[in-house]
PDB file of C-alpha atoms and ligand atoms in Angstrom:
ATOM      1  CA  MET A   1       6.201  -3.811  22.329  1.00  0.00           C
ATOM      2  CA  GLN A   2       8.129  -1.012  23.103  1.00  0.00           C
ATOM      3  CA  LEU A   3      10.555   1.490  21.201  1.00  0.00           C
ATOM      4  CA  VAL A   4      12.904   3.478  23.293  1.00  0.00           C
ATOM      5  CA  CYS A   5      13.535   6.566  21.477  1.00  0.00           C
ATOM      6  CA  GLY A   6      15.940   8.775  24.118  1.00  0.00           C
ATOM      7  CA  LYS A   7      13.790  10.110  26.475  1.00  0.00           C
ATOM      8  CA  THR A   8      10.511   9.133  24.620  1.00  0.00           C
ATOM      9  CA  THR A   9       9.149   5.449  24.948  1.00  0.00           C
ATOM     10  CA  LEU A  10       6.929   4.655  22.218  1.00  0.00           C
ATOM     11  CA  ASP A  11       4.097   1.531  23.028  1.00  0.00           C
ATOM     12  CA  LEU A  12       3.487   0.084  19.718  1.00  0.00           C
ATOM     13  CA  THR A  13       0.536  -2.292  20.737  1.00  0.00           C
ATOM     14  CA  THR A  14      -1.693  -0.458  18.561  1.00  0.00           C
ATOM     15  CA  PRO A  15      -0.317   1.260  15.445  1.00  0.00           C
ATOM     16  CA  GLN A  16       1.721   4.081  15.387  1.00  0.00           C
ATOM     17  CA  VAL A  17       1.326   6.754  12.581  1.00  0.00           C
ATOM     18  CA  MET A  18       4.222   8.732  11.492  1.00  0.00           C
ATOM     19  CA  GLY A  19       3.932  11.305   9.546  1.00  0.00           C
ATOM     20  CA  ILE A  20       6.029  13.145   6.963  1.00  0.00           C
ATOM     21  CA  LEU A  21       7.868  16.092   6.994  1.00  0.00           C
ATOM     22  CA  ASN A  22      10.229  16.875   3.868  1.00  0.00           C
ATOM     23  CA  THR A  23      12.648  19.379   3.918  1.00  0.00           C
ATOM     24  CA  THR A  24      13.702  18.557   0.475  1.00  0.00           C
ATOM     25  CA  PRO A  25      13.205  20.956  -2.459  1.00  0.00           C
ATOM     26  CA  ASP A  26      12.378  18.289  -4.828  1.00  0.00           C
ATOM     27  CA  SER A  27      10.242  15.466  -3.139  1.00  0.00           C
ATOM     28  CA  PHE A  28       7.691  14.122  -4.872  1.00  0.00           C
ATOM     29  CA  SER A  29       4.630  14.802  -2.776  1.00  0.00           C
ATOM     30  CA  ASP A  30       5.333  17.012  -0.391  1.00  0.00           C
ATOM     31  CA  GLY A  31       8.862  18.699  -1.737  1.00  0.00           C
ATOM     32  CA  GLY A  32       9.360  22.144  -1.839  1.00  0.00           C
ATOM     33  CA  SER A  33       6.060  22.831   0.905  1.00  0.00           C
ATOM     34  CA  TYR A  34       8.365  24.564   3.294  1.00  0.00           C
ATOM     35  CA  TYR A  35      10.859  26.430   0.999  1.00  0.00           C
ATOM     36  CA  GLN A  36      10.129  30.692   0.334  1.00  0.00           C
ATOM     37  CA  GLY A  37      12.298  31.985  -2.020  1.00  0.00           C
ATOM     38  CA  GLY A  38      14.380  29.525  -2.306  1.00  0.00           C
ATOM     39  CA  ASN A  39      14.792  28.701   1.642  1.00  0.00           C
ATOM     40  CA  LEU A  40      14.045  26.608   3.759  1.00  0.00           C
ATOM     41  CA  ASN A  41      11.228  28.149   6.327  1.00  0.00           C
ATOM     42  CA  LEU A  42      11.759  26.496   9.774  1.00  0.00           C
ATOM     43  CA  ASP A  43       8.386  28.528  11.071  1.00  0.00           C
ATOM     44  CA  ILE A  44       5.948  26.420   8.437  1.00  0.00           C
ATOM     45  CA  ALA A  45       7.875  23.644   8.315  1.00  0.00           C
ATOM     46  CA  LEU A  46       7.338  23.531  12.519  1.00  0.00           C
ATOM     47  CA  ARG A  47       3.192  24.435  12.109  1.00  0.00           C
ATOM     48  CA  ARG A  48       2.940  21.660   9.760  1.00  0.00           C
ATOM     49  CA  ALA A  49       4.595  19.043  12.575  1.00  0.00           C
ATOM     50  CA  GLU A  50       2.279  21.254  15.345  1.00  0.00           C
ATOM     51  CA  GLN A  51      -0.517  20.260  12.829  1.00  0.00           C
ATOM     52  CA  MET A  52       0.413  16.570  12.800  1.00  0.00           C
ATOM     53  CA  CYS A  53       0.871  15.677  16.051  1.00  0.00           C
ATOM     54  CA  ALA A  54      -2.683  17.362  16.733  1.00  0.00           C
ATOM     55  CA  GLU A  55      -3.744  14.626  13.985  1.00  0.00           C
ATOM     56  CA  GLY A  56      -2.506  12.260  16.469  1.00  0.00           C
ATOM     57  CA  ALA A  57       0.937  11.452  14.672  1.00  0.00           C
ATOM     58  CA  THR A  58       3.567   9.655  17.620  1.00  0.00           C
ATOM     59  CA  LEU A  59       6.216   9.956  15.229  1.00  0.00           C
ATOM     60  CA  ILE A  60       7.926  13.000  12.490  1.00  0.00           C
ATOM     61  CA  ASP A  61       9.936  11.205   9.592  1.00  0.00           C
ATOM     62  CA  ILE A  62      12.233  14.323   8.572  1.00  0.00           C
ATOM     63  CA  GLY A  63      14.262  14.150   5.502  1.00  0.00           C
ATOM     64  CA  GLY A  64      16.586  16.090   3.782  1.00  0.00           C
ATOM     65  CA  GLU A  65      17.202  13.803   0.919  1.00  0.00           C
ATOM     66  CA  SER A  66      14.742  13.091  -2.498  1.00  0.00           C
ATOM     67  CA  THR A  67      15.035   9.516  -3.173  1.00  0.00           C
ATOM     68  CA  ARG A  68      13.029   9.834  -5.701  1.00  0.00           C
ATOM     69  CA  PRO A  69      14.563   8.452  -9.535  1.00  0.00           C
ATOM     70  CA  GLY A  70      15.903  10.895 -11.028  1.00  0.00           C
ATOM     71  CA  ALA A  71      16.731  13.575  -7.610  1.00  0.00           C
ATOM     72  CA  ASP A  72      19.324  15.595  -7.558  1.00  0.00           C
ATOM     73  CA  PRO A  73      22.032  14.516  -4.993  1.00  0.00           C
ATOM     74  CA  VAL A  74      22.502  16.465  -2.498  1.00  0.00           C
ATOM     75  CA  THR A  75      25.911  16.485  -0.426  1.00  0.00           C
ATOM     76  CA  GLU A  76      26.509  15.746   3.097  1.00  0.00           C
ATOM     77  CA  GLN A  77      26.368  19.779   4.070  1.00  0.00           C
ATOM     78  CA  GLN A  78      23.003  20.540   2.511  1.00  0.00           C
ATOM     79  CA  GLU A  79      21.720  17.519   4.523  1.00  0.00           C
ATOM     80  CA  LEU A  80      22.792  18.724   7.472  1.00  0.00           C
ATOM     81  CA  ASP A  81      21.894  21.915   6.804  1.00  0.00           C
ATOM     82  CA  ARG A  82      18.314  21.073   6.061  1.00  0.00           C
ATOM     83  CA  VAL A  83      17.799  18.704   8.766  1.00  0.00           C
ATOM     84  CA  VAL A  84      19.179  19.263  12.329  1.00  0.00           C
ATOM     85  CA  PRO A  85      18.006  22.787  12.874  1.00  0.00           C
ATOM     86  CA  MET A  86      14.449  21.470  11.894  1.00  0.00           C
ATOM     87  CA  VAL A  87      14.980  18.091  14.463  1.00  0.00           C
ATOM     88  CA  GLU A  88      16.020  20.541  16.588  1.00  0.00           C
ATOM     89  CA  ALA A  89      12.950  23.083  15.747  1.00  0.00           C
ATOM     90  CA  ILE A  90      10.526  20.596  17.081  1.00  0.00           C
ATOM     91  CA  SER A  91      12.294  19.103  19.866  1.00  0.00           C
ATOM     92  CA  ARG A  92      12.534  22.312  21.738  1.00  0.00           C
ATOM     93  CA  ARG A  93       8.566  22.620  20.629  1.00  0.00           C
ATOM     94  CA  LEU A  94       6.540  19.311  20.794  1.00  0.00           C
ATOM     95  CA  ASP A  95       6.065  15.830  22.111  1.00  0.00           C
ATOM     96  CA  VAL A  96       6.675  13.498  19.477  1.00  0.00           C
ATOM     97  CA  VAL A  97       9.686  11.346  18.750  1.00  0.00           C
ATOM     98  CA  ILE A  98      11.583  12.754  15.865  1.00  0.00           C
ATOM     99  CA  SER A  99      12.806  10.278  12.949  1.00  0.00           C
ATOM    100  CA  VAL A 100      15.157  11.277  10.677  1.00  0.00           C
ATOM    101  CA  ASP A 101      15.005  10.051   7.397  1.00  0.00           C
ATOM    102  CA  THR A 102      18.895   9.671   6.480  1.00  0.00           C
ATOM    103  CA  SER A 103      22.304   7.057   5.412  1.00  0.00           C
ATOM    104  CA  THR A 104      24.678   9.714   6.175  1.00  0.00           C
ATOM    105  CA  ALA A 105      26.741   8.932   9.700  1.00  0.00           C
ATOM    106  CA  ALA A 106      27.376  12.861   9.951  1.00  0.00           C
ATOM    107  CA  VAL A 107      23.820  13.337  10.363  1.00  0.00           C
ATOM    108  CA  MET A 108      22.829  10.200  12.515  1.00  0.00           C
ATOM    109  CA  ARG A 109      24.942  11.831  15.041  1.00  0.00           C
ATOM    110  CA  GLU A 110      24.239  15.841  14.888  1.00  0.00           C
ATOM    111  CA  SER A 111      20.359  15.084  14.905  1.00  0.00           C
ATOM    112  CA  ALA A 112      20.917  12.368  17.903  1.00  0.00           C
ATOM    113  CA  ALA A 113      22.631  15.470  19.592  1.00  0.00           C
ATOM    114  CA  ALA A 114      19.900  17.767  18.463  1.00  0.00           C
ATOM    115  CA  GLY A 115      17.014  15.261  20.152  1.00  0.00           C
ATOM    116  CA  ALA A 116      16.323  12.697  17.248  1.00  0.00           C
ATOM    117  CA  GLY A 117      14.262   9.380  18.561  1.00  0.00           C
ATOM    118  CA  LEU A 118      14.576   7.305  15.935  1.00  0.00           C
ATOM    119  CA  ILE A 119      17.362   6.789  12.706  1.00  0.00           C
ATOM    120  CA  ASN A 120      15.846   5.654   9.536  1.00  0.00           C
ATOM    121  CA  ASP A 121      17.169   4.595   6.680  1.00  0.00           C
ATOM    122  CA  VAL A 122      16.089   3.804   3.882  1.00  0.00           C
ATOM    123  CA  ARG A 123      19.906   2.240   3.084  1.00  0.00           C
ATOM    124  CA  ALA A 124      19.539   0.052   5.783  1.00  0.00           C
ATOM    125  CA  LEU A 125      23.010   1.323   7.490  1.00  0.00           C
ATOM    126  CA  THR A 126      25.111   0.456   4.743  1.00  0.00           C
ATOM    127  CA  ARG A 127      26.786   3.368   3.933  1.00  0.00           C
ATOM    128  CA  ASP A 128      30.527   4.187   5.693  1.00  0.00           C
ATOM    129  CA  GLY A 129      30.453   4.677   9.378  1.00  0.00           C
ATOM    130  CA  ALA A 130      26.240   4.604   9.141  1.00  0.00           C
ATOM    131  CA  LEU A 131      26.107   1.255  11.659  1.00  0.00           C
ATOM    132  CA  GLU A 132      28.437   2.667  14.052  1.00  0.00           C
ATOM    133  CA  ALA A 133      27.067   7.036  13.976  1.00  0.00           C
ATOM    134  CA  ALA A 134      23.544   4.765  14.941  1.00  0.00           C
ATOM    135  CA  ALA A 135      25.124   2.598  17.579  1.00  0.00           C
ATOM    136  CA  ALA A 136      27.181   5.517  19.301  1.00  0.00           C
ATOM    137  CA  ALA A 137      23.361   7.133  19.051  1.00  0.00           C
ATOM    138  CA  GLY A 138      21.936   4.844  21.607  1.00  0.00           C
ATOM    139  CA  LEU A 139      18.304   5.196  19.502  1.00  0.00           C
ATOM    140  CA  PRO A 140      16.305   2.269  17.516  1.00  0.00           C
ATOM    141  CA  VAL A 141      16.591   2.258  13.645  1.00  0.00           C
ATOM    142  CA  CYS A 142      14.492   1.262  11.365  1.00  0.00           C
ATOM    143  CA  VAL A 143      16.517  -0.812   8.567  1.00  0.00           C
ATOM    144  CA  MET A 144      14.765  -0.981   4.736  1.00  0.00           C
ATOM    145  CA  HIS A 145      14.919  -3.487   2.151  1.00  0.00           C
ATOM    146  CA  MET A 146      15.911  -1.949  -1.342  1.00  0.00           C
ATOM    147  CA  GLN A 147      16.912  -3.256  -4.522  1.00  0.00           C
ATOM    148  CA  GLY A 148      19.328  -0.949  -6.573  1.00  0.00           C
ATOM    149  CA  GLU A 149      19.880   2.667  -5.773  1.00  0.00           C
ATOM    150  CA  PRO A 150      17.728   5.356  -6.228  1.00  0.00           C
ATOM    151  CA  GLY A 151      18.001   6.369  -9.390  1.00  0.00           C
ATOM    152  CA  THR A 152      18.010   3.117 -11.463  1.00  0.00           C
ATOM    153  CA  MET A 153      16.132   1.178  -9.089  1.00  0.00           C
ATOM    154  CA  GLN A 154      12.519   1.188 -10.691  1.00  0.00           C
ATOM    155  CA  ALA A 155      14.049  -0.090 -14.380  1.00  0.00           C
ATOM    156  CA  GLN A 156      14.049  -3.447 -14.127  1.00  0.00           C
ATOM    157  CA  PRO A 157      13.474  -4.880 -10.064  1.00  0.00           C
ATOM    158  CA  GLU A 158      13.721  -8.149 -10.485  1.00  0.00           C
ATOM    159  CA  TYR A 159      13.438 -11.409  -7.944  1.00  0.00           C
ATOM    160  CA  GLY A 160      13.049 -15.218  -7.686  1.00  0.00           C
ATOM    161  CA  ASN A 161      10.826 -15.050  -4.378  1.00  0.00           C
ATOM    162  CA  VAL A 162      10.613 -11.768  -3.322  1.00  0.00           C
ATOM    163  CA  VAL A 163       9.479 -12.397   0.547  1.00  0.00           C
ATOM    164  CA  ALA A 164      12.170 -14.367   1.016  1.00  0.00           C
ATOM    165  CA  GLU A 165      14.536 -12.076  -0.506  1.00  0.00           C
ATOM    166  CA  VAL A 166      13.409  -9.265   1.623  1.00  0.00           C
ATOM    167  CA  ARG A 167      13.196 -11.118   4.562  1.00  0.00           C
ATOM    168  CA  GLU A 168      16.879 -12.714   4.282  1.00  0.00           C
ATOM    169  CA  TYR A 169      17.946  -8.943   3.132  1.00  0.00           C
ATOM    170  CA  LEU A 170      16.123  -7.664   6.732  1.00  0.00           C
ATOM    171  CA  MET A 171      17.609 -10.680   9.137  1.00  0.00           C
ATOM    172  CA  GLN A 172      20.637  -9.992   7.728  1.00  0.00           C
ATOM    173  CA  ARG A 173      20.670  -6.606   8.298  1.00  0.00           C
ATOM    174  CA  MET A 174      19.282  -6.936  11.720  1.00  0.00           C
ATOM    175  CA  GLY A 175      21.694  -9.226  12.622  1.00  0.00           C
ATOM    176  CA  ALA A 176      24.825  -6.063  11.499  1.00  0.00           C
ATOM    177  CA  CYS A 177      22.450  -4.316  13.731  1.00  0.00           C
ATOM    178  CA  ILE A 178      22.963  -6.118  16.909  1.00  0.00           C
ATOM    179  CA  ALA A 179      26.884  -6.914  15.914  1.00  0.00           C
ATOM    180  CA  ALA A 180      27.200  -2.941  16.146  1.00  0.00           C
ATOM    181  CA  GLY A 181      25.603  -2.926  19.648  1.00  0.00           C
ATOM    182  CA  ILE A 182      21.975  -2.132  18.450  1.00  0.00           C
ATOM    183  CA  PRO A 183      20.144  -3.787  21.112  1.00  0.00           C
ATOM    184  CA  GLN A 184      17.680  -6.287  18.901  1.00  0.00           C
ATOM    185  CA  ASN A 185      14.604  -4.732  20.416  1.00  0.00           C
ATOM    186  CA  GLN A 186      15.150  -1.064  19.087  1.00  0.00           C
ATOM    187  CA  VAL A 187      15.311  -2.797  15.553  1.00  0.00           C
ATOM    188  CA  VAL A 188      12.685  -1.585  13.104  1.00  0.00           C
ATOM    189  CA  LEU A 189      12.082  -3.073   9.967  1.00  0.00           C
ATOM    190  CA  ASP A 190      10.603  -2.298   6.356  1.00  0.00           C
ATOM    191  CA  PRO A 191      10.275  -4.115   3.809  1.00  0.00           C
ATOM    192  CA  GLY A 192      11.206  -0.770   1.488  1.00  0.00           C
ATOM    193  CA  PHE A 193       7.695  -0.647  -0.797  1.00  0.00           C
ATOM    194  CA  GLY A 194       8.481   0.695  -3.887  1.00  0.00           C
ATOM    195  CA  PHE A 195      12.538   0.621  -3.833  1.00  0.00           C
ATOM    196  CA  GLY A 196      13.592  -1.710  -6.277  1.00  0.00           C
ATOM    197  CA  LYS A 197      10.337  -3.473  -6.550  1.00  0.00           C
ATOM    198  CA  ASN A 198       7.171  -3.770  -9.056  1.00  0.00           C
ATOM    199  CA  ASP A 199       3.452  -3.310  -8.200  1.00  0.00           C
ATOM    200  CA  ASP A 200       3.523  -7.825  -8.481  1.00  0.00           C
ATOM    201  CA  HIS A 201       6.600  -7.549  -5.691  1.00  0.00           C
ATOM    202  CA  ASN A 202       4.487  -4.182  -3.995  1.00  0.00           C
ATOM    203  CA  LEU A 203       1.491  -6.414  -3.531  1.00  0.00           C
ATOM    204  CA  GLU A 204       3.230 -10.098  -2.991  1.00  0.00           C
ATOM    205  CA  LEU A 205       4.790  -8.218   0.168  1.00  0.00           C
ATOM    206  CA  LEU A 206       1.966  -6.379   1.812  1.00  0.00           C
ATOM    207  CA  ARG A 207      -0.093  -9.886   1.347  1.00  0.00           C
ATOM    208  CA  HIS A 208       2.262 -11.705   3.646  1.00  0.00           C
ATOM    209  CA  LEU A 209       3.852  -9.161   4.969  1.00  0.00           C
ATOM    210  CA  SER A 210       3.426 -10.718   8.906  1.00  0.00           C
ATOM    211  CA  ASN A 211       5.609 -13.363   7.369  1.00  0.00           C
ATOM    212  CA  LEU A 212       8.982 -10.964   6.325  1.00  0.00           C
ATOM    213  CA  ALA A 213      10.107 -10.904  10.501  1.00  0.00           C
ATOM    214  CA  PRO A 214       9.517 -12.954  13.780  1.00  0.00           C
ATOM    215  CA  ALA A 215       6.376 -11.949  15.646  1.00  0.00           C
ATOM    216  CA  ASP A 216       8.014  -9.828  18.028  1.00  0.00           C
ATOM    217  CA  VAL A 217      10.293  -7.325  15.308  1.00  0.00           C
ATOM    218  CA  PRO A 218       8.556  -4.121  14.615  1.00  0.00           C
ATOM    219  CA  LEU A 219       7.744  -3.347  11.143  1.00  0.00           C
ATOM    220  CA  LEU A 220       6.865   0.172   9.631  1.00  0.00           C
ATOM    221  CA  VAL A 221       5.617   0.287   5.829  1.00  0.00           C
ATOM    222  CA  GLY A 222       5.122   3.363   3.999  1.00  0.00           C
ATOM    223  CA  MET A 223       3.074   3.658   0.906  1.00  0.00           C
ATOM    224  CA  SER A 224       1.509   6.743   0.949  1.00  0.00           C
ATOM    225  CA  ARG A 225       0.772   8.479  -1.850  1.00  0.00           C
ATOM    226  CA  LYS A 226       3.079   6.066  -3.868  1.00  0.00           C
ATOM    227  CA  SER A 227       3.005   5.477  -7.465  1.00  0.00           C
ATOM    228  CA  MET A 228       2.321   2.165  -7.008  1.00  0.00           C
ATOM    229  CA  VAL A 229      -0.889   3.253  -5.651  1.00  0.00           C
ATOM    230  CA  GLY A 230      -0.911   5.790  -8.699  1.00  0.00           C
ATOM    231  CA  ARG A 231      -0.051   3.137 -11.023  1.00  0.00           C
ATOM    232  CA  LEU A 232      -2.850   0.368  -9.373  1.00  0.00           C
ATOM    233  CA  LEU A 233      -5.535   3.110  -9.429  1.00  0.00           C
ATOM    234  CA  ASN A 234      -4.245   5.354 -12.249  1.00  0.00           C
ATOM    235  CA  ARG A 235      -3.956   8.033  -9.987  1.00  0.00           C
ATOM    236  CA  GLU A 236      -2.535  11.304 -10.427  1.00  0.00           C
ATOM    237  CA  VAL A 237      -0.182  12.179  -6.728  1.00  0.00           C
ATOM    238  CA  ASP A 238      -3.174  14.528  -5.085  1.00  0.00           C
ATOM    239  CA  GLU A 239      -5.702  11.579  -5.839  1.00  0.00           C
ATOM    240  CA  ARG A 240      -4.112   8.917  -3.958  1.00  0.00           C
ATOM    241  CA  LEU A 241      -5.924   8.829  -0.854  1.00  0.00           C
ATOM    242  CA  PRO A 242      -8.754   6.541  -0.505  1.00  0.00           C
ATOM    243  CA  GLY A 243      -5.964   3.984  -2.079  1.00  0.00           C
ATOM    244  CA  SER A 244      -3.409   4.992   0.695  1.00  0.00           C
ATOM    245  CA  LEU A 245      -5.317   4.881   3.174  1.00  0.00           C
ATOM    246  CA  ALA A 246      -6.803   0.995   2.448  1.00  0.00           C
ATOM    247  CA  LEU A 247      -2.996  -0.307   2.222  1.00  0.00           C
ATOM    248  CA  ALA A 248      -2.422   1.366   5.633  1.00  0.00           C
ATOM    249  CA  MET A 249      -5.488  -0.587   7.089  1.00  0.00           C
ATOM    250  CA  LEU A 250      -4.356  -3.717   4.919  1.00  0.00           C
ATOM    251  CA  SER A 251      -0.973  -3.125   6.570  1.00  0.00           C
ATOM    252  CA  ALA A 252      -2.496  -3.022  10.004  1.00  0.00           C
ATOM    253  CA  GLN A 253      -3.972  -5.657   9.462  1.00  0.00           C
ATOM    254  CA  ARG A 254      -1.481  -7.527   8.616  1.00  0.00           C
ATOM    255  CA  GLY A 255       0.332  -6.354  11.502  1.00  0.00           C
ATOM    256  CA  SER A 256       3.103  -3.226  10.911  1.00  0.00           C
ATOM    257  CA  HIS A 257       2.976  -1.127  14.023  1.00  0.00           C
ATOM    258  CA  ILE A 258       4.572   2.362  12.517  1.00  0.00           C
ATOM    259  CA  ILE A 259       2.748   3.786   9.139  1.00  0.00           C
ATOM    260  CA  ARG A 260       4.377   6.491   7.477  1.00  0.00           C
ATOM    261  CA  VAL A 261       1.910   8.829   5.898  1.00  0.00           C
ATOM    262  CA  HIS A 262       1.703  11.975   4.393  1.00  0.00           C
ATOM    263  CA  ASP A 263      -2.149  11.967   5.647  1.00  0.00           C
ATOM    264  CA  VAL A 264      -1.679  12.134   9.306  1.00  0.00           C
ATOM    265  CA  ALA A 265      -5.918  12.696  10.714  1.00  0.00           C
ATOM    266  CA  ALA A 266      -7.191  10.211   8.391  1.00  0.00           C
ATOM    267  CA  THR A 267      -5.079   7.634   8.852  1.00  0.00           C
ATOM    268  CA  VAL A 268      -5.469   8.076  12.319  1.00  0.00           C
ATOM    269  CA  ASP A 269      -9.196   7.004  11.833  1.00  0.00           C
ATOM    270  CA  VAL A 270      -8.686   4.270   9.750  1.00  0.00           C
ATOM    271  CA  LEU A 271      -6.652   2.983  12.049  1.00  0.00           C
ATOM    272  CA  ARG A 272      -8.880   3.391  15.368  1.00  0.00           C
ATOM    273  CA  MET A 273     -11.611   1.816  13.397  1.00  0.00           C
ATOM    274  CA  GLN A 274      -9.779  -1.072  12.362  1.00  0.00           C
ATOM    275  CA  GLN A 275      -8.525  -1.432  16.304  1.00  0.00           C
ATOM    276  CA  LEU A 276     -11.889  -1.287  17.186  1.00  0.00           C
ATOM    277  CA  VAL A 277     -13.068  -4.328  14.855  1.00  0.00           C
ATOM    278  CA  ASP A 278      -9.880  -6.106  14.987  1.00  0.00           C
ATOM    279  CA  ALA A 279      -8.717  -5.283  18.462  1.00  0.00           C
ATOM    280  CA  PRO A 280     -11.072  -4.818  20.764  1.00  0.00           C
ATOM    281  CA  GLY A 281     -10.330  -2.366  24.108  1.00  0.00           C
ATOM    282  CA  ALA A 282      -7.162  -1.458  23.058  1.00  0.00           C
ATOM    283  CA  VAL A 283      -7.936   1.573  21.750  1.00  0.00           C
ATOM    284  CA  PRO A 284     -10.433   3.466  23.718  1.00  0.00           C
ATOM    285  CA  VAL A 285     -14.309   3.610  22.538  1.00  0.00           C
ATOM    286  CA  GLU A 286     -14.888   7.658  21.141  1.00  0.00           C
ATOM    287  CA  THR A 287     -18.527   8.348  20.813  1.00  0.00           C
ATOM    288  CA  LEU A 288     -20.555  11.926  19.768  1.00  0.00           C
ATOM    289  CA  LYS A 289     -22.097  14.182  21.424  1.00  0.00           C
TER     290      LYS A 289
HETATM  291  C1  7PJ B 301      10.227   4.785   2.726  1.00  0.00           C
HETATM  292  C2  7PJ B 301      11.057   6.028   3.817  1.00  0.00           C
HETATM  293  C3  7PJ B 301       9.906   3.766   3.241  1.00  0.00           C
HETATM  294  C4  7PJ B 301      10.899   4.152   5.584  1.00  0.00           C
HETATM  295  C5  7PJ B 301      10.111   7.107   1.855  1.00  0.00           C
HETATM  296  C6  7PJ B 301       8.091   8.484  -0.170  1.00  0.00           C
HETATM  297  C7  7PJ B 301       9.959   8.104  -0.224  1.00  0.00           C
HETATM  298  N1  7PJ B 301      11.649   5.132   4.488  1.00  0.00           N
HETATM  299  N2  7PJ B 301      11.783   7.119   3.062  1.00  0.00           N
HETATM  300  N3  7PJ B 301      10.111   3.513   4.312  1.00  0.00           N
HETATM  301  N4  7PJ B 301      10.096   6.078   1.555  1.00  0.00           N
HETATM  302  N5  7PJ B 301      11.408   3.059   6.475  1.00  0.00           N
HETATM  303  O1  7PJ B 301       7.873   8.864   0.936  1.00  0.00           O
HETATM  304  O2  7PJ B 301       8.025   7.904  -0.808  1.00  0.00           O
HETATM  305  O3  7PJ B 301       8.957   3.036   2.673  1.00  0.00           O
HETATM  306  S1  7PJ B 301      10.728   8.767   0.428  1.00  0.00           S
END
């Protein structure tokens, strides 16, 4: 299974790690890390991207809008200003697939022109012009399930059958992508952990991850440091690494192809160990000197 991400083709035979780089001042985990005196500092962000690549990330996900409940809404221009220079800078310097976490058509267009390799949309290309912009970009897309809207989605999520409903939605959005001219094998699906889901919903989706899509469709999952880890283990944001690593491994065992995380080095180790056990021969054995 492969994704053709612009100039780079990504091999999904083994699970790939996507490192998170938020260019927002207010994301729940790394928000504001790259700001100095209220301005985004490209050099600091670039160094973080470089580090994640050295640790084994093959994708970097750049987001300019926080979807955290209560986060300030962002204008199109703000999002462009945060994301596009970052895409340009990374694309010039690093050999990595740049994913843009955006729902905005103009950000998709300008990021693609600046060297992005994947469009990652938590709103599954439902905003005006998004499907068309993504198709015109000629890049693979990740479409995610969300119930409700970011500001209110966690108030009272409700499902009859969460697995069936999420699968149904993802299949429907995949159909919309194909109808818009995006090749079927360039569509990645994501159940959207924590997006309009309570902990039971999240756990049920993880248990049945491999039933969410046909086996030949790439799956992306993101659970790193999320509130579900906090609630289930009673941990603050900076104490969620062990829980996040367990979830990364459990999702790899259930067939996820791309795992979106903050802690790249630790996740790469965990996934390598998982592959050594579950998929002998898939990754080279590295022995200590
Ligand atoms: C996800 C995302 C996710 C995809 C965020 C956070 C919230 N994109 N963007 N999947 N989450 N595809 O990192 O906690 O789960 S932002």
